[in-house]
Coordinates of C-alpha atoms in Angstrom, one line a residue:
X25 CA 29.9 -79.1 138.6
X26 CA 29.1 -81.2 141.2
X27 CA 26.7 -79.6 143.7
X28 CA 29.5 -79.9 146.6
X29 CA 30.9 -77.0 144.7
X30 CA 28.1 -74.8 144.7
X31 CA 28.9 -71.4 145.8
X32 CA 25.3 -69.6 145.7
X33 CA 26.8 -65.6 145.0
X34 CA 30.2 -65.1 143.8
X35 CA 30.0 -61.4 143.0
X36 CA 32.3 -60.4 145.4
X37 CA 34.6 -62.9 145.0
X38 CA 37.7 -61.2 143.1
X39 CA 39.7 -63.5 140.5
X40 CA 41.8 -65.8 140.3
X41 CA 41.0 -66.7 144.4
X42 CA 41.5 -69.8 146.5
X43 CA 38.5 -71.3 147.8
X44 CA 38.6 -74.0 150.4
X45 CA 35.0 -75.8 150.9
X46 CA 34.8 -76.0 154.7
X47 CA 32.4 -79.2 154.7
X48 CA 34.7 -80.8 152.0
X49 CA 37.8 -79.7 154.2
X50 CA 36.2 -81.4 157.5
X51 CA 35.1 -84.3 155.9
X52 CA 38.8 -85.1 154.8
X53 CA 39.9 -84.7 158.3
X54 CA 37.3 -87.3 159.4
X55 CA 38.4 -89.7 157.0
X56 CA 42.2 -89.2 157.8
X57 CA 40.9 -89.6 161.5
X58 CA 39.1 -93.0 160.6
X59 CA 42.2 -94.0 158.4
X60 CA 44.3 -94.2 161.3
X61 CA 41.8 -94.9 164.1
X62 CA 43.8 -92.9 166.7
X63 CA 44.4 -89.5 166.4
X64 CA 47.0 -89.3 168.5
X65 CA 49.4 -91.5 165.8
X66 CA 48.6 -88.7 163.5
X67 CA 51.1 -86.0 163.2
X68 CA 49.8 -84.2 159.9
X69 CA 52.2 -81.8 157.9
X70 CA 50.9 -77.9 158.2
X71 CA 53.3 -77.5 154.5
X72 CA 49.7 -78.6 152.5
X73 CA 47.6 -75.3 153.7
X74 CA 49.4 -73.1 156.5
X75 CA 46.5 -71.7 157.8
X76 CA 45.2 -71.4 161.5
X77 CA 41.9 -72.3 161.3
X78 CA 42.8 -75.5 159.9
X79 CA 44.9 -76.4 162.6
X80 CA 41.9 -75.2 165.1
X81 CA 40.0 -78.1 163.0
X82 CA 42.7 -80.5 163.8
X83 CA 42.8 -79.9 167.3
X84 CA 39.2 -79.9 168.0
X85 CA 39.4 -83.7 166.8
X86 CA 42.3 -84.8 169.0
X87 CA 45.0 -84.4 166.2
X88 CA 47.6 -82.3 168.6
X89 CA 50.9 -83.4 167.2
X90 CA 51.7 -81.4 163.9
X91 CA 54.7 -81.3 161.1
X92 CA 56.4 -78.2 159.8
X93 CA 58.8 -77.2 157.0
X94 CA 59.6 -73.7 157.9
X95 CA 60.0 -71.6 161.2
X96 CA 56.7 -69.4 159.9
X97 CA 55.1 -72.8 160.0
X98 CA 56.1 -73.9 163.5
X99 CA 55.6 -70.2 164.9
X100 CA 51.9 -70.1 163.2
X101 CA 51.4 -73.9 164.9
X102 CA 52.5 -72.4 168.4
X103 CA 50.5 -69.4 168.1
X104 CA 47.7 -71.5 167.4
X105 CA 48.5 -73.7 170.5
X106 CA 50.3 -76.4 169.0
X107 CA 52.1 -77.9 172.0
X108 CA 54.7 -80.4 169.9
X109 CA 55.7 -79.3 166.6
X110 CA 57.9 -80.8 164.6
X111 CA 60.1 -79.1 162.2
X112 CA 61.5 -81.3 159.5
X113 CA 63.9 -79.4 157.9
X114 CA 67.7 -79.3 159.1
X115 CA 68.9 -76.3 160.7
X116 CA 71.5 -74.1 158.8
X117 CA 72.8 -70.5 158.8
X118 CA 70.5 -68.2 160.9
X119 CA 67.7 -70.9 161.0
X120 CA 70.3 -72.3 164.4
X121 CA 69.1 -68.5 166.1
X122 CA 65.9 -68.9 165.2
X123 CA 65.5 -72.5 166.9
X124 CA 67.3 -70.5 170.2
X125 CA 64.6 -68.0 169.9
X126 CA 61.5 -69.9 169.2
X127 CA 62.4 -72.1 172.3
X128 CA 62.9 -69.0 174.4
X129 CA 59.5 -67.7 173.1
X130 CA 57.5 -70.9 173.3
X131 CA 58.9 -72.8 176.2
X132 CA 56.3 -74.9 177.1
X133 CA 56.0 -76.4 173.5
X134 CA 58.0 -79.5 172.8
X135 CA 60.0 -78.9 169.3
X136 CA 61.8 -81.2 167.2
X137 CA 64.2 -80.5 164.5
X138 CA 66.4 -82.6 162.1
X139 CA 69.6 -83.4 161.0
X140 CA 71.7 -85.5 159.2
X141 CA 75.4 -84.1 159.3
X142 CA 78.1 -83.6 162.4
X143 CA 78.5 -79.5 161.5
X144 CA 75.5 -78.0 162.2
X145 CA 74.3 -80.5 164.8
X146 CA 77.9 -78.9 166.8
X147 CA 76.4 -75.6 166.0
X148 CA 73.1 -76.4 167.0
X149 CA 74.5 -77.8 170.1
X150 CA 76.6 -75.0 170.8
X151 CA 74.2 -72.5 170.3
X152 CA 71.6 -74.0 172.8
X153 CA 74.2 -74.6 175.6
X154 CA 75.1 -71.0 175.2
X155 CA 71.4 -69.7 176.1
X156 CA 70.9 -72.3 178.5
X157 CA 68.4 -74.1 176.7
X158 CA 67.7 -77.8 175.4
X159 CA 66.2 -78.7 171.8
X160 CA 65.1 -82.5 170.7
X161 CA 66.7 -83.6 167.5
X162 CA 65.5 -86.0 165.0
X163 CA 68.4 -88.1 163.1
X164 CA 67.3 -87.3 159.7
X165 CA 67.1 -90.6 157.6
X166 CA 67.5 -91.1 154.0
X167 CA 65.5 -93.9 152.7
X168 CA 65.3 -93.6 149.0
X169 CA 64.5 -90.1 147.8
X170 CA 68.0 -89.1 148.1
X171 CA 67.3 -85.4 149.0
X172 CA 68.0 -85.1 152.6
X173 CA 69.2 -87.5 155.3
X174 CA 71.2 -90.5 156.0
X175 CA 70.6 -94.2 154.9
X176 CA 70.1 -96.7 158.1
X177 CA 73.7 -98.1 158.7
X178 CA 76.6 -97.8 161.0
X179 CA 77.2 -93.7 159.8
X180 CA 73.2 -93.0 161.2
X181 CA 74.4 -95.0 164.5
X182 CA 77.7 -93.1 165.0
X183 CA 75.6 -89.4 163.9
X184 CA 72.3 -90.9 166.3
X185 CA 75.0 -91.0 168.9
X186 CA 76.6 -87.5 168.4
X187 CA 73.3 -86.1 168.7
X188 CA 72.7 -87.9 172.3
X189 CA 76.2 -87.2 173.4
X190 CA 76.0 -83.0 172.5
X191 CA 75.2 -80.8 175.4
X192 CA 72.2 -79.2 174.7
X193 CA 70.6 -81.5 172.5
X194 CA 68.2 -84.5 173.1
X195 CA 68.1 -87.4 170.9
X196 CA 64.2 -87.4 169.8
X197 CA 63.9 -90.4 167.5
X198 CA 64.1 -91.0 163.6
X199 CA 62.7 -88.9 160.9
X200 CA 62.2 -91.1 157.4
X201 CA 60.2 -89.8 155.0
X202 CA 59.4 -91.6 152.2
X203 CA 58.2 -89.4 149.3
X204 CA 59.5 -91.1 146.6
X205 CA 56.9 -93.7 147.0
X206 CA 54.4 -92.6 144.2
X207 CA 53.8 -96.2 143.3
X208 CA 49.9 -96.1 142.1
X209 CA 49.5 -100.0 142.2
X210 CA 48.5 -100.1 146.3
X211 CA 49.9 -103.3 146.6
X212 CA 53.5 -102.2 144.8
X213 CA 53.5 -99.2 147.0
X214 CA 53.1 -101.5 150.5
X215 CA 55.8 -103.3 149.1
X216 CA 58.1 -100.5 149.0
X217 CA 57.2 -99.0 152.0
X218 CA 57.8 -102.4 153.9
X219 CA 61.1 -102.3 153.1
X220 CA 61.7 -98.8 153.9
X221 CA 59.8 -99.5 157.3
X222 CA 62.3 -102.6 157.8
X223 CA 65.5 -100.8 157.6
X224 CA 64.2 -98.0 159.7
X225 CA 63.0 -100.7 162.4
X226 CA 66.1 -102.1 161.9
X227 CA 68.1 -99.4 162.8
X228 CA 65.8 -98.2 165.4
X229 CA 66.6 -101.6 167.2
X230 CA 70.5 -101.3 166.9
X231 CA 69.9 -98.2 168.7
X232 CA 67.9 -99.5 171.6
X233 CA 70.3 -102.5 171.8
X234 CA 73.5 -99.6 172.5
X235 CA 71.3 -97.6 175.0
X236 CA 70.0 -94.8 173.0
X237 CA 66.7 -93.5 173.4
X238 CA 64.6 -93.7 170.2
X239 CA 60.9 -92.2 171.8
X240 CA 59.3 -91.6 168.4
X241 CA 59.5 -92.1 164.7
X242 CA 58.2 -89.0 162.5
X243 CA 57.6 -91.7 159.1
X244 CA 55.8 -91.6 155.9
X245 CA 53.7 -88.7 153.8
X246 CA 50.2 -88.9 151.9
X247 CA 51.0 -91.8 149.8
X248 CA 52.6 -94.1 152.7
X249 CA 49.9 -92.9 155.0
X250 CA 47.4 -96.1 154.6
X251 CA 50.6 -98.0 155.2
X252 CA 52.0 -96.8 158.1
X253 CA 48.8 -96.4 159.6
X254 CA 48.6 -100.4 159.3
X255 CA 52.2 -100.7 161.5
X256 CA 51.6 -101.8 164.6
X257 CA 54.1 -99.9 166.4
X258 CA 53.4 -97.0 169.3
X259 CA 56.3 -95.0 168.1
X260 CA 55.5 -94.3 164.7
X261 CA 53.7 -90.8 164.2
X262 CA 52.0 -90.8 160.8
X263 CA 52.5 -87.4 158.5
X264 CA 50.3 -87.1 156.0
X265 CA 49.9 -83.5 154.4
X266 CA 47.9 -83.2 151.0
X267 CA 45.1 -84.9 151.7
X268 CA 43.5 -82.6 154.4
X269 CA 43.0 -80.7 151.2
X270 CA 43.5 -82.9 148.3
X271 CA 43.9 -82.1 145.1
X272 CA 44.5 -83.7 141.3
X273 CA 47.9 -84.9 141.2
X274 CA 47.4 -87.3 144.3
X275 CA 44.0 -88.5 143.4
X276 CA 45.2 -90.1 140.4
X277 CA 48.7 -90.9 141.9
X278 CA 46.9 -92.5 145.0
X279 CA 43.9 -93.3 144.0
X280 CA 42.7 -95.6 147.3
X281 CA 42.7 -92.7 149.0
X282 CA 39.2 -91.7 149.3
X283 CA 39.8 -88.1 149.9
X284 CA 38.1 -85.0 147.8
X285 CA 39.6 -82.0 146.3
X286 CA 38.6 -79.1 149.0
X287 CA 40.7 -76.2 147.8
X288 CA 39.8 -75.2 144.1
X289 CA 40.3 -71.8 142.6
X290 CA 37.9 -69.3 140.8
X291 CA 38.9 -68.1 138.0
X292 CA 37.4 -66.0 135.3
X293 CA 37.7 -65.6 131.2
X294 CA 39.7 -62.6 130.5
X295 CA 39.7 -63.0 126.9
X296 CA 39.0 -65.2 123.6
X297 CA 41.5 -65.1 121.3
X298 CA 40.1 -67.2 118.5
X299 CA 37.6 -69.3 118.3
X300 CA 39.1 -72.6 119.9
X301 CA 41.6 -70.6 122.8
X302 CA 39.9 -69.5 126.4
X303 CA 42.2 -66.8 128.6
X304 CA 41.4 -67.2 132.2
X305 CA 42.7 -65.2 134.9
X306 CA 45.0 -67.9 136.2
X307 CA 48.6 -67.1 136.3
X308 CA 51.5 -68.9 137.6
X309 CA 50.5 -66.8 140.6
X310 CA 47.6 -68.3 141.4
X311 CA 48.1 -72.3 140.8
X312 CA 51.2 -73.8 140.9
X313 CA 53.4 -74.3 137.5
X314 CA 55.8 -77.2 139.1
X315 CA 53.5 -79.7 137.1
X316 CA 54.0 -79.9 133.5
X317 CA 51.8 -77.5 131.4
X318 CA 49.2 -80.0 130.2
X319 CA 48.5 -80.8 134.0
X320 CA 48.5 -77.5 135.4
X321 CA 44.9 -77.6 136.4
X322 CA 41.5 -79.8 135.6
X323 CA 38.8 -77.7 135.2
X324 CA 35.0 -80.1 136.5
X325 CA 33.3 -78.1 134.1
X326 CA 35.5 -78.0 130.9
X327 CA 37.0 -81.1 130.8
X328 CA 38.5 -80.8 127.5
X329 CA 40.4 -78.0 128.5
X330 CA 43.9 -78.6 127.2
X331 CA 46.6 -75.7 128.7
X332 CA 48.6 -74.3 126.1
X333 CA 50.2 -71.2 127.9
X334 CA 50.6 -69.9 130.9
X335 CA 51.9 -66.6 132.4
X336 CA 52.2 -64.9 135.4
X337 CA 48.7 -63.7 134.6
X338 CA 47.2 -65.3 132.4
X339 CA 46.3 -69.0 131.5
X340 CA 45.6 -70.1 127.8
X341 CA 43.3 -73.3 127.0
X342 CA 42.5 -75.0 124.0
X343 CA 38.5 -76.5 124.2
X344 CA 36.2 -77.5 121.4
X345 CA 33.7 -75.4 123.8
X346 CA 35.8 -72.0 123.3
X347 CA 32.3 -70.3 121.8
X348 CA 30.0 -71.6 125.1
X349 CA 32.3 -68.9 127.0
X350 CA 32.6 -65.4 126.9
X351 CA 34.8 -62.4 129.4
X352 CA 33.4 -62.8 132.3
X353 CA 32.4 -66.7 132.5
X354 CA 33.7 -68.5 136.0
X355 CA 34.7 -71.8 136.1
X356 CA 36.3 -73.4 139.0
X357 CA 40.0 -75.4 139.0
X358 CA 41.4 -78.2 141.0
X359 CA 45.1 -77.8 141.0
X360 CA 47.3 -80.6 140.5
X361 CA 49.7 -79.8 143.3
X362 CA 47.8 -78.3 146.2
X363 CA 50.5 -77.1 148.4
X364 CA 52.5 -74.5 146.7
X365 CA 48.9 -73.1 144.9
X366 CA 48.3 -72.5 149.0
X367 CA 51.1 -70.4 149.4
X368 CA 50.1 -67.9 146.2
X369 CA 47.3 -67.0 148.0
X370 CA 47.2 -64.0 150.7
X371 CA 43.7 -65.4 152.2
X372 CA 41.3 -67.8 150.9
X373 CA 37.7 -67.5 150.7
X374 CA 35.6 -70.2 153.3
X375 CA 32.5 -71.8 151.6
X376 CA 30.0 -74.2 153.6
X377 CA 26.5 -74.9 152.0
X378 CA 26.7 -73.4 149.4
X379 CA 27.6 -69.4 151.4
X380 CA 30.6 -67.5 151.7
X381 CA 31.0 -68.1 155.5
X382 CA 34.5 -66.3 156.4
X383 CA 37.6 -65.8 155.3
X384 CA 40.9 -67.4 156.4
X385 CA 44.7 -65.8 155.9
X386 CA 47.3 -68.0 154.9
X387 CA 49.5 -67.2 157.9
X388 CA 52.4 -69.0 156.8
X389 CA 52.7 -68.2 153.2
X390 CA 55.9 -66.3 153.6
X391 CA 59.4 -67.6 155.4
X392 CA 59.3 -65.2 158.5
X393 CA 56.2 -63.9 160.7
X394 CA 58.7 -62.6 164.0
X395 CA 60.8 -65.7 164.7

C-alpha cells in the first residue's frame, strides 16, 4: 500500500468504514483550485461527499459557490454558510414547498433551481407569489445525456422566456450538464464538449439578443471540467464533483486528471471458504453496486482480486493469494463510483499523517434533515 495510506492504529476502526485521507482530500482541492486558476469560476457539486467539513475546506480556499442535488444538500450547504447554492434538480410535488420554506429560512442566501417544463415552473411561480417571495430559476438544458432538460432551440427560448415573464420567479441563466461525455481520449472529449459549449453559447446569445437576462451558466461535471475551465467566458461556473474525492472509475475514465483516490474503505476478511475465495465485510452497503460486479472495487494491496459475489454483507473475491489471508486480515478498497459509496456511510473516519484525527458525519446522506 502506498504510504499515503498508512493509517498507524486501526483497532478501533469498526468494519466495513469510509475513510477519507484529509491530506489526500486537501491536496485534490488545491489541484481543482490550480485547474481552474480562479476559484470563484468553480461551483463544485456537494452530491460526491455531503459532508460539512468538506465544504468548510472549500470555503477556506475561496470556493463559495456550490451545486446540490437534493434539498438535504442545499440545507447542509446553508447551514454551513453557503451563501449561493445551486440546486440542480427540477422541482416537483412537495419539493415546490420545500423551495418556499428554504427561502423563508435562509433569506440571505441566493438559490437557484431548475426546470425544463411549463407545469411546474406555473407551480413554482405560483407558490412563491403566494408567500411573497422570489426564487432564481435555471432553464434546464439538454445537451446529449437525454435525462433531464431541453435541447438549445426555439422551445428553450419560448420556456427561458416563461420563466422571466412568471411573477415570482427570476430568470438565473442556463444549466447544461454534460455527463455523457466519458470520452477517455482528451482530445475526443474537447471535441464533444466544444460542441456542446457552442449550442449552449448559441442559445445564450439568442437570449441576450431578445432582452433576457442570462447572468450565469451552471456547465459541465468532472470529466468536462479541464474543458470548461479553458472557456474564456465570465459566466460559466464550472461543476465538478468526484474529483474532490476521486475514486476508480474516473481515474481510468479521465485519466488527465491528476487527482488521487481520498475516500477508500476498510474492510476486513470474514471468512475463507476454500482455498482460492476471500469473504470481506463489504456489502452492497458499504461500496456502491451500480458498477458491474468485476469493478465493484480495486483493492492496492490484492490486485488480483477478482469479485465474484456480493451481498448486502458480504463480498466474495477470487485471488491466487486466498492462503496469505486469514479472518481478521484488513485491506483497504477504492470504490469505483465514489458518490453513492458516500451516502452508505453514517460518518467517516478522518485520517492525516498517518492518525485518526476526527471524525466527520455525512450530513446529507438521507433526503430530508428539517427542510
Amino acid at each position: 500500500m502506498d504510504a499515503c495510506y498508512q493509517i498507524d492504529d486501526t483497532s478501533q476502526i469498526i468494519s466495513p468504514g469510509m475513510i477519507i485521507f484529509k491530506d489526500l482530500l486537501e491536496d485534490n482541492l488545491r489541484k481543482m483550485i490550480e485547474l481552474i486558476g480562479d476559484p470563484s469560476r468553480l461551483r463544485p457539486h456537494c452530491k460526491t461527499h455531503k459532508m460539512r467539513e468538506i465544504i468548510q475546506l472549500e470555503l477556506s480556499l475561496g470556493i463559495l459557490k456550490h451545486k446540490a442535488a437534493t434539498f438535504a444538500e442545499a440545507e447542509m450547504l446553508a447551514d454551513t454558510g453557503v451563501k449561493d447554492i445551486c440546486l440542480a434538480y427540477n422541482l416537483v410535488g412537495p419539493n415546490i414547498a420545500r423551495a418556499v420554506e428554504f427561502r423563508k429560512r435562509w433569506p440571505d442566501v441566493s438559490l437557484q433551481v431548475t426546470a425544463d417544463h411549463p407545469g411546474p415552473i406555473e407551480l413554482l411561480g405560483e407558490a412563491m407569489s403566494a408567500a411573497g417571495l422570489e426564487i432564481e430559476v435555471l432553464l434546464d438544458l439538454n445537451t446529449g445525456q437525454n435525462r433531464t432538460g431541453l435541447p438549445p432551440g426555439e422551445n428553450a427560448v419560448e420556456l427561458y422566456q416563461m420563466i422571466a415573464n412568471t411573477p415570482g420567479l427570476i430568470a438565473a441563466g442556463l444549466h447544461a450538464y454534460d455527463g455523457q461525455n466519458h470520452q477517455v481520449d482528451i482530445n475526443e472529449r474537447e471535441i464533444a464538449v466544444k460542441e456542446v459549449w457552442n449550442n449552449v453559447n448559441r442559445l445564450r446569445d439568442q437570449l441576450v439578443t431578445e432582452g433576457l437576462p442570462v447572468p450565469r451558466i451552471v456547465a459541465g461535471a468532472t470529466g468536462s471540467f479541464p474543458i470548461f475551465a479553458g472557456i474564456d467566458d465570465p459566466d460559466i461556473e464550472v461543476c465538478p464533483g468526484t474529483c474532490v474525492l476521486h475514486d476508480v472509475g474516473y481515474g481510468e475514465l479521465f485519466p488527465d486528471l491528476k487527482f488521487t483516490p481520498a475516500a477508500l474503505v476498510l474492510t476486513r476478511v470474514i471468512s475463507r471458504p476454500d482455498a482460492e475465495r476471500i469473504t470481506f465485510d463489504l456489502g452492497y452497503k458499504a461500496i456502491a453496486s451500480d458498477p458491474a460486479m468485476e469493478n465493484r472495487c480495486r483493492f492496492p494491496d490484492l490486485p488480483d482480486a477478482k469479485p465474484v459475489l456480493q451481498n448486502e454483507e458480504h463480498l466474495v473475491v477470487l485471488s491466487e493469494r486466498a492462503a496469505d489471508f486469514q479472518p481478521g486480515d484488513e485491506l483497504l478498497a477504492i470504490p469505483r463510483h465514489v458518490c453513492p459509496t458516500s451516502a452508505l456511510h453514517k460518518s467517516v473516519t478522518v485520517v492525516s499523517g498517518g492518525k485518526v484525527v476526527d471524525h466527520w458525519n455525512v450530513a446529507a446522506r438521507d433526503r430530508y434533515i428539517t427542510v
